[in-house]
Structures are given as C-alpha cells and as structure tokens.
Amino acid sequence: MKLPLSWLKDYMDIDGLSVEDIARTLTFGGLEVEEIRYAGWPMSASGAKDMHSSQRHEFKTEGIAWDREKIVVAEIREVMPHPNADRLTLCDLYDGTQQHTVLTGAPNLFDYKGKGKLPKPLKVAYAKEGATIYDGHAEGLVLTMLKRAKIRGVESYSMVCSEKELGISEEHEGIIFLDDDAPVGMPLADYMGDVVLDVKINPNMARCASVLGIARELAALLKRDLRSLGDFGGLKAKGDFATIEITDPTLNPRFVLGLVRDVVIKPSPYHVQRRLKMVGVRPINNIVDATNYAMFELGEPLHAFDYDVLKERAGKKPVKILTRVAKDGEKLTTLDGVERTLTSMNVLVCDEKGALSLAGVMGGAESEVYDASKEVLDAKGIETKEGQPTIGKASVRGKSTVNVLLEGAAWNFINIRRTARQHNLPSEASFRFSRGVHPAIADKGVSLGLKLMAEWSGGTVAPGLVDSYPLPPKDPTVDVTTRDVKRILGIELSAQQIAELLSRVEFECNVKGETVTVTTPPYRMDIGEGVVGLADVLEEVARLYGIENIPTTNMADALPPQVGNPVHEWEERLRDLLISVGLTEVVSYRMTSAEKESRLLSGGSETHQQIEYVRIANPITPERNVLRRSLLACVLEAAEKNVRAESLALFEIGAIFLPHKNELPDEPRKLALVMTGRRIASAWDVKDSPAYDFYDMKGRIELLLAGLQLSNVSYAPPAALPKKHRDDVSAVEGQVYHPGKCAEIKVGDKVVGQFGEIHPLVKERYELGASPVLAAEFDLAALMSAQSGFSLTPVAEFPPVYEDIAVIVDETVPAARVEGLIRQTGGKTVTDVRLFDVYRDEKIGAGKKSLAYSLTYQSPDKTLTDAEAAAIRNKIVKRLEQEVKAKLRS
Amino acid sequence: MSDQLNDIEKAALDALDAVTSEDALQAWKTAYIGRSSPLMLVFAGLGKLSKEEKPVVGQAANRVKVALEAAFEERTKAVKDAALAKSLEEEQLDVTLPGRPAPRGRLHPSTVQLRRVLDILAEMGFQVYTSREVETDEYNFQLLNFPLHHPAREMQDSFYIEAEGRGDNPILLRTQTSPGQLRAMREYAATNPQNPPPIRIASPGMCYRYEQITARSEIQFNQVEGLAVGENITFADLKGTLTDFARRMFGQHARVRFRADHFPFTEPSAEMDVECFVCGGKGCSVCRRSGWLEILGCGMVHPNVLMNGGYDPKRYTGFAFGMGPERQAMLRYRIEDIRYFWGNDVRFLGQF
Ligand SMILES: [Zn+2]
C-alpha cells in the first residue's frame, strides 16, 4: 500500500515528525516501509543528502524535493506561437511577482496557441532558473538544473513542468494543468509537495490497506489524535431505487447500494488525479476515480454500475440485484473484454436477466459505466443512434450524463482469493477482499464514493442507501489478564495500562480487577476467540507497548533433558573425516531428471523409464522434475562441472528419495564420493603425477572406516555383488562400476557400501577427463549401525621382531585370503601384517604372483627370541602351503 | 736434534697453513702426526739416545707434538667453519617459488555456517532435531496455522509432488523447517501426554520454494529453526535468547533490534535485525545503506500450533525463530550471487 503523506495529513497531525520518524514508527509497529519516494516534500537534512552521497538513511529512498523558492504555482495568461518553430510555443506567464515569457513544446498547450489572452488563465507548475528537476527527455530519472539558454533564437531560463520533471509520474506528454483554485505564487511544495511511503501489508494488517487504516495505526503508535471521519451526508434512510437479494450470506454477508443521478463523466480534478498516481492507480474519469479514491481512503472496494443499463434490462420492473454462486460453465464477459467461463466457486452479482459482475474481483463489460458522450464516441468512431444500443452496450446512445449505481459489499475472503487466482485477476479490490474487508465499512465506503462522485461530476446523490446485511459478524470479545501479559510477554502491566494501550487502537475496554475485557473494533477481522483471541490481543499489547521496550531476559525454565542427536553428531564426524582425507564437500540440487540420472546406468534411459521417482507436479523446468534417487549421480555431475580441474576429490552427504505411491517417500541418507585426475597436483617440480586409481579410493575408504573406529571391515570382489534390485538407481543393474575394479564393503557381514572405478560405458556418458573416475557410495544408516565399541590396542612394551616373507600363489588367490591365513595362524603374536610388494615374473611362472609381507611379531609379556619368531613363521608357511598351495620364495 | 725438531715443526705448520679441505686435513694428519710421520719417528728413536739426551729430546718432541695437535684442531675448526660458511652462502633457495601443495578437503560454506549456528545454539541448550524434507500440506501449513487458502500461503509458493486422492492434504517439498516444530512437539508430547516435557531444539535442513533461480533467489536453501516450549517462557526470554545468540554469532558488541512482523505460526511475531557488521551501522552496500541486516524471524508459538503439537496453550508457552545460513554466509563472506551455493564449482568451494 502506497501512502502519500499529504493524504495521511487529512487524518492526523504530523507536525514535528520527519518522514523517517513516521517510516520508523510504522516499521517497528509491524507495517514495514519498503521504500520512501519523494515528489516535492521537503527532505530532512540527512534525507536530502541521501540521493547522491553515501550518507546513511534507514530506508530505501528515491525522488526529489522541490525548491520552495524556485518551483511555484503560476498562471499562463496567453499562449503565443514561437517565431521560428512550429512545435514550440511561448507562454505569457505570471508567477505571483513577475511576468515571464516561457518557452515550451508541450502539446497540450497547442489548443490555446494564438487565441489571444485566455479568458481563464491556466494554472501550472513553474520552475525558475536554477531549479533542480528531472530531465523530461532523458531515459529514466536524471536530475538536471535549469540554466539560461537560447532555443531557436529565443532566450529560455525557466519552464512549465510535466509530471515526469517533478517526479510525480512517468508522464511527459504535456505539462500539468493544476486545479483552477491553485494560488498563484505559492511554493509548489506547499501546494502539493508529497512523499509516498510504500508500506508492506502483512495478512494480519489487512485493515491497514487504506489511508485511514494506516493513519489509525500511526496515531495509536504515536499517541496522537485521529481526525474524526465525517458521515458523508447521513445516508441512513432506505433508498427505493433497487432491491437486493443475497442467496448465501456466508459468501456475501452484506451488500449496499447507493445512487448518484446526472453524473457528467469527465476527468477528475488534478489533485485527485495526482493522489491516485501517487498510490499507483491510473486516473480514468471522475466515476472510476471516485471508486478508487474511496477505496484507498477507507479500504472498501466499490463498484459502479450504469443504472440506466440495469433499468433497461429490468424493463418495467424495479431494479433488483441478486448475489449467487455461478452455475458451472456459466459465462461472463468482464470489463477487460475477456469472456470467462465460471465455476460454482465464483460468486456473481446479477440482476434478474443474468450476471453483471464477478463479485469482488472484476465488473462485467455490459453494465460498466463509461463516457458515452457524443464527443467521446465520435472520437472513438462509434456511430450512435438515439435509443439504439451498439457494441452490446445499452448505454451507448450519445448521452452526456449517466446515473451511477454504486456497490459496496462484503465477501468471503477465501472465495475471493480462489476466484482471483482462478481467473488470474489480481486487482486492488481483490487484494483487499481476499484479505478480509469488514462488512461494517461497506455503507461508509458507498457514502464516501457517492459524495465524491457528486462533488466531482455535478451529479446529485439520491436519498438513502439500499442495505442488505443478513450476517453481521460478531466482533470478538476477549479477556486479557495482567497474568497473561506477564506469562506470555514477560512484562508487568496493570489492567489500566493494558486498557490504555488497547483503547488507542479502539478496542472497547472494561477493567474489572486484574482482567480487561476487550471488544474488537468493528473494522478488523484478525482477532480470534479464546486462547487465539488472547494471542491476537497480546500481539497488539506488544506492538503498542513497543517491542523494543520489552526487556531481554534469560529463560527461567529448567533446561530440558539434553538428549543430543547421535545421528547428526555422527554425520558431522563423518564430514570431518572426509575432509581430513582430502575430499571437498559439494551440495547439489535435490531436484533432477530421470534423463540425467539414467546416465549412470549401462542400460541407458529406456531401462530407466521404468524406475519410480518422486515426481514434482509443478517443476520450474523439465530438467528438475523429479527428486534424486542417486546421490552418486549428483556428485558425478559436480565432477563434470569441474572437468577442467586437474584433480578432484568430492563428496556429498544427503538424502535420496524413494517413492511410495501417493504417500510420503522414504528419505534414506547416503554418502557418495568421486575422485578423478592427478594424485598429486602439478607444481613447478611435480609433473605428470599418476592419476588416481582404485587403490587411492580404497586407501581413503580405509582411512575413513578406521576413523569411524570400525573393525572387521572386508572388501568382497565383484562376483559377490548381488544382482537383486537395490534401492538406489546406481545399484539397479550393478553396472555402475568396472566389473573387475569394484568391491563391496562389508563391516562384519553387513554391506555398508560399494566402490570402484566407473564403468567405461557409464563414463562415456559424462563429460569427464581421460583419467579413470573412482566412485564410492555408502548407506549412512547401515554404516552407522555397523559402529561397534572402541577397543584400545595396548602399546607394546617389549621389542618386536620384524621379518619379511614372500610367497608365490596362483593369480586367483586374493591377497586378502593370504593375509587372513597369516593372521589366523600367527594369532596374537603377529601384531601386524603389511603387504609391501606384489610381483609377477616368468621365473615365478605364468598365472602366479609373489606376495611379499612384512610381519611384526611381538609378545605383550616378554621379549621374543628369533627362534620363537621362526617357529611361528614356519607354522604360517606350512598353513599357506596346505590351504592355498603357496610356495615360500627364497 | 732440537734443530731437527724445529724443522719438523716449521714444515708441519707451513703445510697446515695451506690446508683448506677436510681431505687435506686428513692427509696432513697422516703426514705430520701420523704413526710414520717424522715426529713419531723421533719418538720411536728415543730409546736409542743416551740417558742425558733422552729427556731433553723427549720433552722437546712432546712440545712439538702438543703444538701440532693444537694447530691441527684449530685448523680443523677453521676449515669446517669455512666450509659451513661457504655452503650457507651457496645454498640459497628461491623462497618465492610456490610451496608444494598438500591435499586438503573443504566443507561446503553452508555446512560451515550451519555448524556455527548449531554450535552456538547447542551451548544454549538447543538440541539438533532433524525431520523429513518431503512433507504433507498438513504439517507444512495446516498444523502451523496456515489454513487452506490463507493469504499467508502466498508468501511461500511450493513445489508439489505428484500424488492422487489426497484432497486437501497434498504432498509437497517443505517450504520451511517449521514442520519440524510439530513433529518434535508431537514426539515429545507422546512421551507424557498429561505432562509434556519442555522442549529446546534447533532444526536444520533443506527447504524448497517455487521461485525462479536468480542471483537473489533459489529453489532450495537451508534453514535453522529454533523452538523452546515450557511453562515459563516469555517474549522477553525470546529477546534475551536471540540477543545472546546474535552476540555469539556477530561479536560481543553486536547491536540488535526487533520489529513487529507477522508469521502465521507465531504471535506476537518479530523480525530481528543486527547492526551491519560490515560498516558498523554507518551504511554500506551490504546493508543497502540502512545500517541494519535482517537476520531472523521469530515470535511466540501460536496457541493453535501448541495445541496441534499436544501442548495446552493455557499452561505452556514457547518461542520459535528461523534463519537462513546461506544468507548469513552471503553476508559474512560477501557472496553476491546465491547460485554459487549449489553450483558446486571447486574454485568457489575451495575458498572456505
Ligand atoms: Zn552496512
């Protein structure tokens, strides 16, 4: 809601307050000021510098102030042709003290050119030499200072201004014609200088979507008086120009009609047009402007019908207005010319012949009031015949006055919201109705609208209103106690203090002991009943007391039992371990596409179509229309994005999403790792370091699992990978990895993950470098549940005996089997077995390999002799001979 | 004889003067004080001398030996010193050459900031509580006092999940971590429905909004939600707790201010601003010249939310607050474009 302070001043005295004071008060009171736009209002000392220096101000500020000396109200007494230019005129202008000849190219002065001395001078905004205004011809807003210059041989040093030049609007087609009563010589800033606060209206502040609404809050927050609202002519008596029938009062609790006769449609006075522009509405004519003006002033949206059209439709019968829901498929052409197909959710304002308007959202084309005077129709090229409707509009008959039936109603806000959304018709009216407009203000709105129309059009207000009010809301009454205030806000207030605060926003307060019984004022809809009402009222107490004034305290409540979050803590430890082994964390979009993930499958995207996904119903792009099932696919994409990096070691931790038809999905958490590129980054003395391979990844996994204190870890060769369906995409076919270079990771007998080199066919589908791509995936729940207790290995006191042995075995014998046998046979005394060489040679024989191990023998309670160590070694060798046909290599 | 010894001494000392290397020192030692050196031959010949001559020559030879040995020690030290000096002078590295890179992993900046937030909250007694990312409309909105078709929903456009037959309870990606409030309250309340225990939790996690991806808006972002429920919790406590939090997060001198605001699930609600830590409140481009930065939204838990969570609003009160770690990281590291966060460019990630 844009609030011009000139308008606010109609309702309250703001003397002694700077614009920023007002903006700050509103902002702290829950009405955040998002921008301040000056259009002539004097700027505060700091504000004036804001525009073009780095001086601090608290609000985003735009616009200009008008120099009181140099920009004044003036009158043009005669418009004369320019001697050397057809498109320029010279104005004989009087600024209250002096006569000037002012050069201008304003097209709206051409009509007056060469007509001699004007019978009625034109009131204009006059900027003298040295005044700073916006450059009317520049793109956007560029400040310029008026300087003396010669234009086509005529001296020019001042100008008559357009709205753009004064920062009122974008309009630069012609100069401003002020209202006739504008006092010549008065500084323009005093006459109509303004500043607009752009105020954010939260849903609980719907009552503030009007000048009165904000003025009421501001007055309460500042403890100032609100000027009382006139009764606009006391329209209480029952009017006889129409009847009303409401079908469903829950959808339409109130409907009010008023009538103005003999309205001459014409532009509104300039001060009205200016205010409407300031609030962001385009002036149309005095009828439409009056409905808008009354809405911005009071918050009640109004709708004007052409009464003559309604009478014609009613034939001999009196005009009768009905409100009802639409029939499914019913059609209505709204005033934007669009034929709309309605549903039973939409509420219509109708007469007995049919629909007239889409209630609370948009009027219908047929009954719209518009200027049908002969001049306008001629200008539009519409042929008129007396009594003959043309272009479907009964009122097109070349008449110069109309009778206007004015509607002010209350609607169910949910219904209006849904209707406005359904038909994509956001408007100032639907904005207000869809947030709730109290039915009690409907008659006030209509009365003000009628008054303004009569005033601006020379029409006459018909006596009385027609008012159907079948469902007046009960304005909630809430009991607030001093204890409630203490218990919830933490401040001590007496019942009187509470009553004083709430009275400021017009709650009716009755104090009884420690309890204040408050009744909601009849214009707000945001206060509930019972405990909710209490919270609503306490919010008001807090706001008015000043949230800044509430003290800061520490919680007196006992600290709840500290249970921690072992899963979260474990996951964070995992992250630390991962970065300690040189991996960098990535975080990807959870939304992806089946096509993107299909790249991870050797089978390709056809197979992939069968995979069930959690699908987004309203994706922002087809590339993000499902939730990921594979975390590895995300990390591979991340690697792909960094294809230029010479070395990558990435990981991601996060959920994947496994659907359950029409129910919430599972969200298992995963860890995925990708490594590719050079093992050691190139440097001035490091060139062509080898690429990461399987064992680099394995080394990191070993460090990771050791860091997690996992024991009993084993790595099974690919043959052991089960072919069955697994929960994530990557395992569906088991072909993510090179079949000879992958392994399943087990802790005890539980599978916790797999890793390996990405299958060459899979790799082809990614834009990755030439180096092998290593990947690993873990299921975090499985990994975490594999945790066992920590057991410390005592630090040995007696010296160890070291010995190397090399055995020759068949290629098919896995190294892990040999090591297992060594450890098993050696028992506790063999404290370490480290493979230090794998060797293949013709001398050993084809299909054979030599495995060389460093053994450490150590006893916890004595110094071992060489002989004792040798005895164990012999046992080991013998066992290896028996079990895997190993031969000791000498 | 003594002339001979003097000659030996002189020749040895002269030779020693020319010695400049370790090798030459060893050669000199062998030649002049070694077992078959002329001096040692003198010692060896002592037995052949007369009783009178023996002590005289012996003494003189001994003096020469001591002198040569001392000279040798001295020369050795000089040679070593010279060698060291030479090597120190010669072994000059180009210290401007880059060091050899050691591999180092990095945490994602969101994780870094999430940890900062959660660490501070943990010290204040707020335990981490995590909950699901795909939610029902009921948990994401209805139970949080966003009724169907309520205007407040417009502030949070959602991604919906394809599902049938769910009526007014569609499945969606959570737009806020607040559903965690309900899940936590219900979980806690279930342990003792008559006397639900007090709660103090911090709920981190990814949230989603239907937005265009631009420098300022993203379709996913992290949030941390705080919730405290008990029998004596006031708005003043909310202010105290968050003021403490801000001091821990932004420095002991950080000033904060609270403004009235509106959230459906809290009432009264407020927005907390912290004085801009970039310019110290003077006004800069980061705070858009206002001197203040919007940091979090907060408020007293709405009675409907307490009730929905199994806590009687007549007996229990509570406060809740929510903040965005990415926004904080953007302010802290002056990240101008939010799209960096999920862009996964290692040139960005490597800087944290
Ligand atoms: Zn700043």
Coordinates of C-alpha atoms and ligand atoms in Angstrom, one line a residue, chain B residues 276 278-279 283-284 286-287 291, ligand 1:
Chain B
C276 CA 25.6 -4.2 9.9
V278 CA 30.4 -4.7 7.5
C279 CA 30.1 -1.0 8.1
G283 CA 25.5 2.3 6.0
C284 CA 27.1 0.4 3.1
V286 CA 25.8 -4.8 2.0
C287 CA 23.1 -3.4 4.3
G291 CA 23.0 0.1 8.7
Ligands
ZN1 ZN 26.5 -1.8 6.2

